[in-house]
Coordinates of C-alpha atoms in Angstrom, one line a residue:
M355 CA 0.0 0.0 0.0
Q356 CA 2.7 2.5 1.0
Q357 CA 4.8 1.6 -2.1
A358 CA 1.8 2.2 -4.3
L359 CA 1.1 5.6 -2.7
L360 CA 4.8 6.5 -3.1
H361 CA 4.8 5.5 -6.8
G362 CA 1.6 7.5 -7.4
F363 CA 3.1 10.6 -5.6
I364 CA 6.2 10.5 -7.7
T365 CA 4.2 10.1 -10.9
F366 CA 2.1 13.1 -9.9
L367 CA 5.3 15.2 -9.4
R368 CA 6.6 14.3 -12.8
Q369 CA 3.3 15.1 -14.5
C370 CA 3.5 18.5 -12.9
G371 CA 6.9 19.0 -14.6
L372 CA 9.0 18.8 -11.5
S373 CA 12.6 17.7 -11.7
R374 CA 13.9 14.2 -11.2
A375 CA 16.0 15.6 -8.3
L376 CA 12.8 16.7 -6.5
C377 CA 11.2 13.4 -7.2
F378 CA 14.2 11.6 -5.8
S379 CA 14.1 13.8 -2.7
A380 CA 10.4 13.0 -2.2
A381 CA 11.1 9.3 -2.7
L382 CA 14.0 9.4 -0.2
L383 CA 11.8 11.1 2.4
A384 CA 9.0 8.7 1.9
A385 CA 11.4 5.8 2.2
V386 CA 12.7 7.1 5.5
L387 CA 9.2 7.5 6.9
Q388 CA 8.3 4.0 5.7
S389 CA 11.4 2.6 7.3
Q390 CA 10.6 4.3 10.6
A391 CA 7.1 3.0 10.5
T392 CA 8.3 -0.5 9.8
I393 CA 10.8 -0.4 12.7
A394 CA 8.1 0.9 15.1
E395 CA 5.8 -2.0 14.1
T396 CA 8.5 -4.6 14.8
E397 CA 9.6 -3.3 18.2
N398 CA 7.9 -4.8 21.2
P399 CA 7.2 -2.1 23.8
E400 CA 7.2 -4.7 26.6
T401 CA 10.8 -5.7 25.9
P402 CA 12.8 -2.5 25.6
W403 CA 16.0 -4.5 26.2
N404 CA 15.6 -6.0 22.8
W405 CA 15.1 -2.8 20.9
S406 CA 17.4 -2.0 18.0
D407 CA 19.9 0.8 18.2
E408 CA 18.0 2.6 15.4
Y409 CA 14.7 2.5 17.3
V410 CA 16.1 3.6 20.6
K411 CA 17.8 6.6 18.9
S412 CA 14.7 7.5 17.0
Q413 CA 12.7 7.7 20.3
V414 CA 15.3 9.6 22.2
N415 CA 15.9 12.1 19.4
Q416 CA 12.2 13.1 19.0
V417 CA 12.8 16.2 21.1
R418 CA 16.3 17.0 22.4
A419 CA 18.3 20.0 23.5
G420 CA 20.3 21.8 20.9
R421 CA 22.7 24.7 21.2
N422 CA 23.0 26.6 24.5
L423 CA 21.4 30.0 24.3
N424 CA 22.6 31.4 27.6
P425 CA 23.9 34.9 26.8
D426 CA 27.2 36.3 28.1
S427 CA 25.2 38.7 30.2
W428 CA 21.5 39.5 30.7
P429 CA 19.8 42.9 30.1
G430 CA 21.5 45.8 31.8
G431 CA 24.7 43.7 32.1
A432 CA 23.1 41.5 34.8
K433 CA 24.8 38.3 35.8
V434 CA 21.7 36.1 36.2
A435 CA 18.1 36.1 34.9
V436 CA 15.3 35.4 37.4
L437 CA 12.1 34.2 35.8
L438 CA 9.2 33.7 38.1
S439 CA 6.2 31.9 36.6
Y440 CA 2.8 30.8 37.9
D441 CA 0.7 28.0 36.5
V442 CA -2.8 29.3 37.3
D443 CA -4.5 25.9 37.2
N444 CA -7.3 26.5 39.9
E445 CA -10.3 24.3 39.2
T446 CA -8.8 22.6 36.1
V447 CA -6.6 20.4 38.2
M448 CA -9.2 20.0 41.0
G449 CA -11.4 17.7 39.0
L450 CA -12.3 19.3 35.7
R451 CA -9.6 17.7 33.6
T452 CA -10.4 14.2 34.9
G453 CA -14.2 14.6 35.2
E454 CA -14.0 13.5 38.8
I455 CA -16.0 16.4 40.3
S456 CA -15.7 17.0 44.0
I457 CA -17.1 20.1 45.7
G458 CA -14.3 20.2 48.2
A459 CA -11.6 20.0 45.6
L460 CA -13.3 22.7 43.5
S461 CA -13.3 25.0 46.5
Q462 CA -9.5 24.8 46.6
G463 CA -9.5 25.8 43.0
Q464 CA -11.6 28.9 43.7
Y465 CA -9.2 29.8 46.5
G466 CA -6.6 30.1 43.8
H467 CA -8.3 33.0 42.0
R468 CA -10.3 34.4 44.9
V469 CA -7.5 34.8 47.5
A470 CA -4.2 33.4 46.3
L471 CA -3.7 35.2 42.9
P472 CA -4.4 38.7 44.3
R473 CA -1.9 37.9 47.1
V474 CA 0.7 36.8 44.5
V475 CA 0.2 39.7 42.1
K476 CA 0.3 42.2 45.0
L477 CA 3.7 40.7 46.0
M478 CA 5.1 40.9 42.5
D479 CA 3.9 44.5 42.0
E480 CA 5.2 45.7 45.4
N481 CA 8.6 44.4 44.4
D482 CA 8.3 45.6 40.8
I483 CA 8.9 42.1 39.5
P484 CA 7.5 41.1 36.1
A485 CA 6.2 37.5 36.1
T486 CA 4.6 35.1 33.6
F487 CA 1.2 33.6 34.3
F488 CA 0.4 30.4 32.4
F489 CA -3.4 29.7 32.1
P490 CA -5.4 26.7 31.1
A491 CA -8.1 28.5 29.1
W492 CA -10.9 27.2 31.4
S493 CA -9.2 28.6 34.5
L494 CA -9.5 32.0 32.9
K495 CA -13.0 31.5 31.5
I496 CA -14.3 30.6 35.0
A497 CA -12.8 33.8 36.5
P498 CA -12.0 36.3 33.7
E499 CA -11.3 39.1 36.2
Q500 CA -7.9 37.4 36.7
A501 CA -6.7 38.9 33.5
D502 CA -7.5 42.5 34.6
L503 CA -5.7 41.9 37.9
I504 CA -2.6 40.6 36.1
N505 CA -2.7 43.3 33.3
A506 CA -3.2 46.2 35.7
S507 CA 0.5 46.9 36.2
G508 CA 1.4 46.5 32.5
Q509 CA 4.5 44.4 33.4
H510 CA 3.3 40.8 33.5
E511 CA 2.7 38.2 30.8
I512 CA -0.2 35.9 30.2
A513 CA 0.7 32.6 28.4
V514 CA -1.1 29.4 27.5
H515 CA -1.2 26.2 29.5
G516 CA -3.7 24.1 27.6
W517 CA -7.5 24.1 27.4
I518 CA -8.6 22.3 30.6
H519 CA -5.1 21.0 31.8
E520 CA -5.7 18.1 29.5
R521 CA -3.2 15.2 29.3
N522 CA -1.6 15.7 25.8
T523 CA -0.3 12.1 25.7
A524 CA -3.9 10.8 25.9
L525 CA -5.0 12.8 22.8
D526 CA -4.8 12.2 19.1
A527 CA -3.0 15.0 17.1
E528 CA -6.2 16.5 15.7
T529 CA -7.8 16.9 19.2
E530 CA -4.6 18.2 20.8
E531 CA -4.3 20.9 18.1
R532 CA -8.0 21.8 18.3
L533 CA -7.9 22.3 22.0
L534 CA -4.7 24.4 21.9
R535 CA -6.2 26.6 19.2
Q536 CA -9.4 27.0 21.3
A537 CA -7.2 27.9 24.3
M538 CA -5.3 30.5 22.3
D539 CA -8.5 32.2 21.0
E540 CA -10.2 32.2 24.5
I541 CA -7.2 33.6 26.3
E542 CA -6.7 36.3 23.7
A543 CA -10.4 37.3 23.9
I544 CA -10.3 37.6 27.7
S545 CA -6.8 39.0 28.2
G546 CA -6.7 41.3 25.1
R547 CA -3.4 39.8 23.8
R548 CA -2.6 36.6 22.0
P549 CA -0.1 34.5 24.0
V550 CA 3.3 33.9 22.6
G551 CA 4.4 31.3 25.1
Y552 CA 3.4 27.7 25.7
R553 CA 3.7 25.4 28.7
A554 CA 2.3 21.9 28.3
P555 CA -0.1 20.7 30.9
S556 CA 1.7 18.4 33.3
W557 CA 4.9 19.4 31.6
N558 CA 4.8 16.6 29.0
H559 CA 4.7 16.4 25.2
S560 CA 2.9 13.9 23.1
P561 CA 4.7 12.8 19.9
D562 CA 2.7 15.6 18.2
T563 CA 3.1 18.5 20.6
L564 CA 6.2 20.1 19.2
D565 CA 4.8 19.9 15.6
I566 CA 1.7 21.7 16.8
V567 CA 3.5 24.3 18.8
R568 CA 5.8 25.1 15.9
R569 CA 2.9 25.3 13.4
M570 CA 1.1 27.7 15.7
G571 CA 4.1 30.1 15.7
F572 CA 4.9 30.3 19.4
L573 CA 7.9 32.3 20.4
Y574 CA 9.0 29.9 23.1
E575 CA 8.2 26.7 24.9
S576 CA 8.6 26.0 28.7
S577 CA 7.8 22.4 29.6
L578 CA 11.0 20.4 29.3
M579 CA 14.1 19.6 31.4
H580 CA 17.1 19.1 29.2
D581 CA 19.2 21.9 30.9
D582 CA 19.2 24.7 33.5
R583 CA 19.9 27.3 30.8
P584 CA 17.8 28.5 27.8
Y585 CA 18.5 26.4 24.7
E586 CA 17.2 25.7 21.2
L587 CA 15.0 22.6 20.7
L588 CA 16.0 19.9 18.2
Q589 CA 13.3 17.8 16.6
D590 CA 14.6 14.5 15.1
G591 CA 18.1 15.9 15.2
E592 CA 17.2 19.1 13.4
P593 CA 17.3 22.7 14.9
T594 CA 13.8 24.1 15.2
G595 CA 14.4 27.8 16.0
M596 CA 12.3 27.3 19.1
V597 CA 13.6 28.6 22.4
E598 CA 13.1 26.3 25.4
L599 CA 13.0 27.9 28.9
P600 CA 13.4 24.7 31.0
V601 CA 11.5 23.8 34.1
E602 CA 12.4 21.4 36.9
W603 CA 10.4 19.6 39.6
I604 CA 12.6 20.8 42.4
L605 CA 11.9 24.3 41.2
D606 CA 8.1 23.7 41.4
D607 CA 6.1 24.4 44.5
A608 CA 3.3 21.8 43.9
P609 CA 5.2 18.5 44.5
L610 CA 7.1 19.8 47.6
L611 CA 4.2 21.7 49.3
N612 CA 1.4 19.1 49.0
P613 CA 0.3 18.4 52.5
L614 CA -1.4 15.1 51.3
G615 CA 1.7 13.9 49.6
N616 CA 4.7 11.8 50.8
R617 CA 7.2 14.5 49.6
Y618 CA 5.8 17.3 51.7
M619 CA 8.4 19.8 53.0
N620 CA 8.1 22.8 55.4
P621 CA 7.8 25.9 53.3
R622 CA 10.9 27.4 54.9
D623 CA 12.9 24.3 53.9
V624 CA 11.6 24.7 50.3
M625 CA 12.7 28.3 50.4
Q626 CA 16.3 27.2 51.3
V627 CA 16.3 24.7 48.3
W628 CA 15.3 27.6 46.0
I629 CA 17.9 29.9 47.6
D630 CA 20.6 27.3 46.9
E631 CA 19.4 26.9 43.3
F632 CA 19.5 30.6 42.8
D633 CA 22.9 31.1 44.4
K634 CA 24.4 28.4 42.0
A635 CA 22.7 30.0 39.0
W636 CA 24.1 33.4 40.1
E637 CA 27.6 31.9 40.5
E638 CA 27.3 30.3 37.0
G639 CA 25.8 33.4 35.4
T640 CA 22.8 31.5 34.0
M641 CA 19.1 31.5 34.7
F642 CA 16.9 30.8 37.7
L643 CA 13.4 29.8 36.6
L644 CA 10.8 29.0 39.3
T645 CA 7.3 27.5 38.7
M646 CA 4.6 28.1 41.2
H647 CA 0.9 27.8 41.4
P648 CA -1.2 30.5 43.1
H649 CA -3.5 27.9 44.8
V650 CA -0.3 26.4 46.3
I651 CA 2.2 29.2 47.0
G652 CA -0.5 31.8 47.7
H653 CA -1.4 30.4 51.2
R654 CA -0.1 32.6 54.1
S655 CA 2.7 30.4 55.4
R656 CA 3.9 29.7 51.9
I657 CA 3.9 33.3 50.6
V658 CA 6.3 34.0 53.5
A659 CA 8.8 31.6 52.0
L660 CA 8.4 33.3 48.6
E661 CA 8.9 36.7 50.3
G662 CA 12.1 35.4 51.9
L663 CA 13.4 34.1 48.5
I664 CA 12.8 37.4 46.8
A665 CA 14.5 39.3 49.6
H666 CA 17.6 37.0 49.2
I667 CA 17.7 37.5 45.5
Q668 CA 17.4 41.3 45.7
A669 CA 20.1 41.5 48.4
K670 CA 22.4 39.4 46.1
G671 CA 22.2 42.0 43.3
D672 CA 23.3 41.9 39.7
V673 CA 20.0 40.3 38.8
W674 CA 17.6 40.8 35.9
F675 CA 13.9 39.9 36.6
G676 CA 12.0 39.3 33.4
T677 CA 9.0 37.6 31.9
H678 CA 9.4 34.5 29.9
E679 CA 8.6 36.4 26.7
A680 CA 11.3 39.1 27.5
A681 CA 13.9 36.4 28.2
A682 CA 13.1 34.5 25.0
R683 CA 13.3 37.6 22.9
Y684 CA 16.6 38.6 24.5
V685 CA 18.3 35.2 24.0
R686 CA 17.0 35.0 20.4
S687 CA 18.5 38.4 19.6
Q688 CA 21.8 37.5 21.4
A689 CA 22.0 34.2 19.4
G690 CA 21.2 35.9 16.1
M691 CA 18.0 33.9 15.7
D692 CA 15.9 36.8 14.5

């Protein structure tokens, strides 16, 4: 079947008057794709120890880190960049994305936008720190006043974090793209500006995610963990021109501050972890990117830890605070990507 389609495609190209070289290139591409499909069909997912070298490399190389984009210095000659980001999940992770509706859990979600987000934005504005707020579209649709609160100072960024915090890996490509386009349209309609940044729900990519993100023209991506520094994403070994601003679970409040989890830490202990991470980033002259969630960090005992971290960073000096968008545009310009 595949050979018949390939032969028909080449015949069509020749009938259109295209060169033999182009036909050969098309044939070569189709042959590679056919070879990859054949390999995938013969590899048993239950016995990875038997996988061929070619198959392992094809899986590993789907999305990888390319060139380091860390600049020699940050805006204003600063030694380190500090990017504070908030995933404003609220009700989407409290049952909506799974369909397991619980009144108690949803009340925690409302705390996120009713109490916690105002507390977080107030802290950012009092310290004149620009931040990036990643929204699942439904989180913003439920409480659209969040956009006005964030936009009031004119220094923050609103970016996209999916439609309803869906699991990308459970979706086919068509559905994943449809939901992301819906999310972009809704967030633009409510916030007044089309997002330029993407963070995948649950920080994971399906085999189709990067294709979709590139097709939609995003400026940057912020879901992966190949490095501590900004870098260019590779797809199947080829440079994409996409800036990755990497995340990390130890630089995320949710796993470490969940009182119902077995990894729970005292907020002041978490603050010390983050201080140590920042100090090393400062020493290396790189980037400190922290991911938080208003419904987590916005509680009183936890906001104290964030206040302590900010005070430490400000006392250290030689720091540039920026949104993810500003950081992505800066590293692109420094790397000659524009």
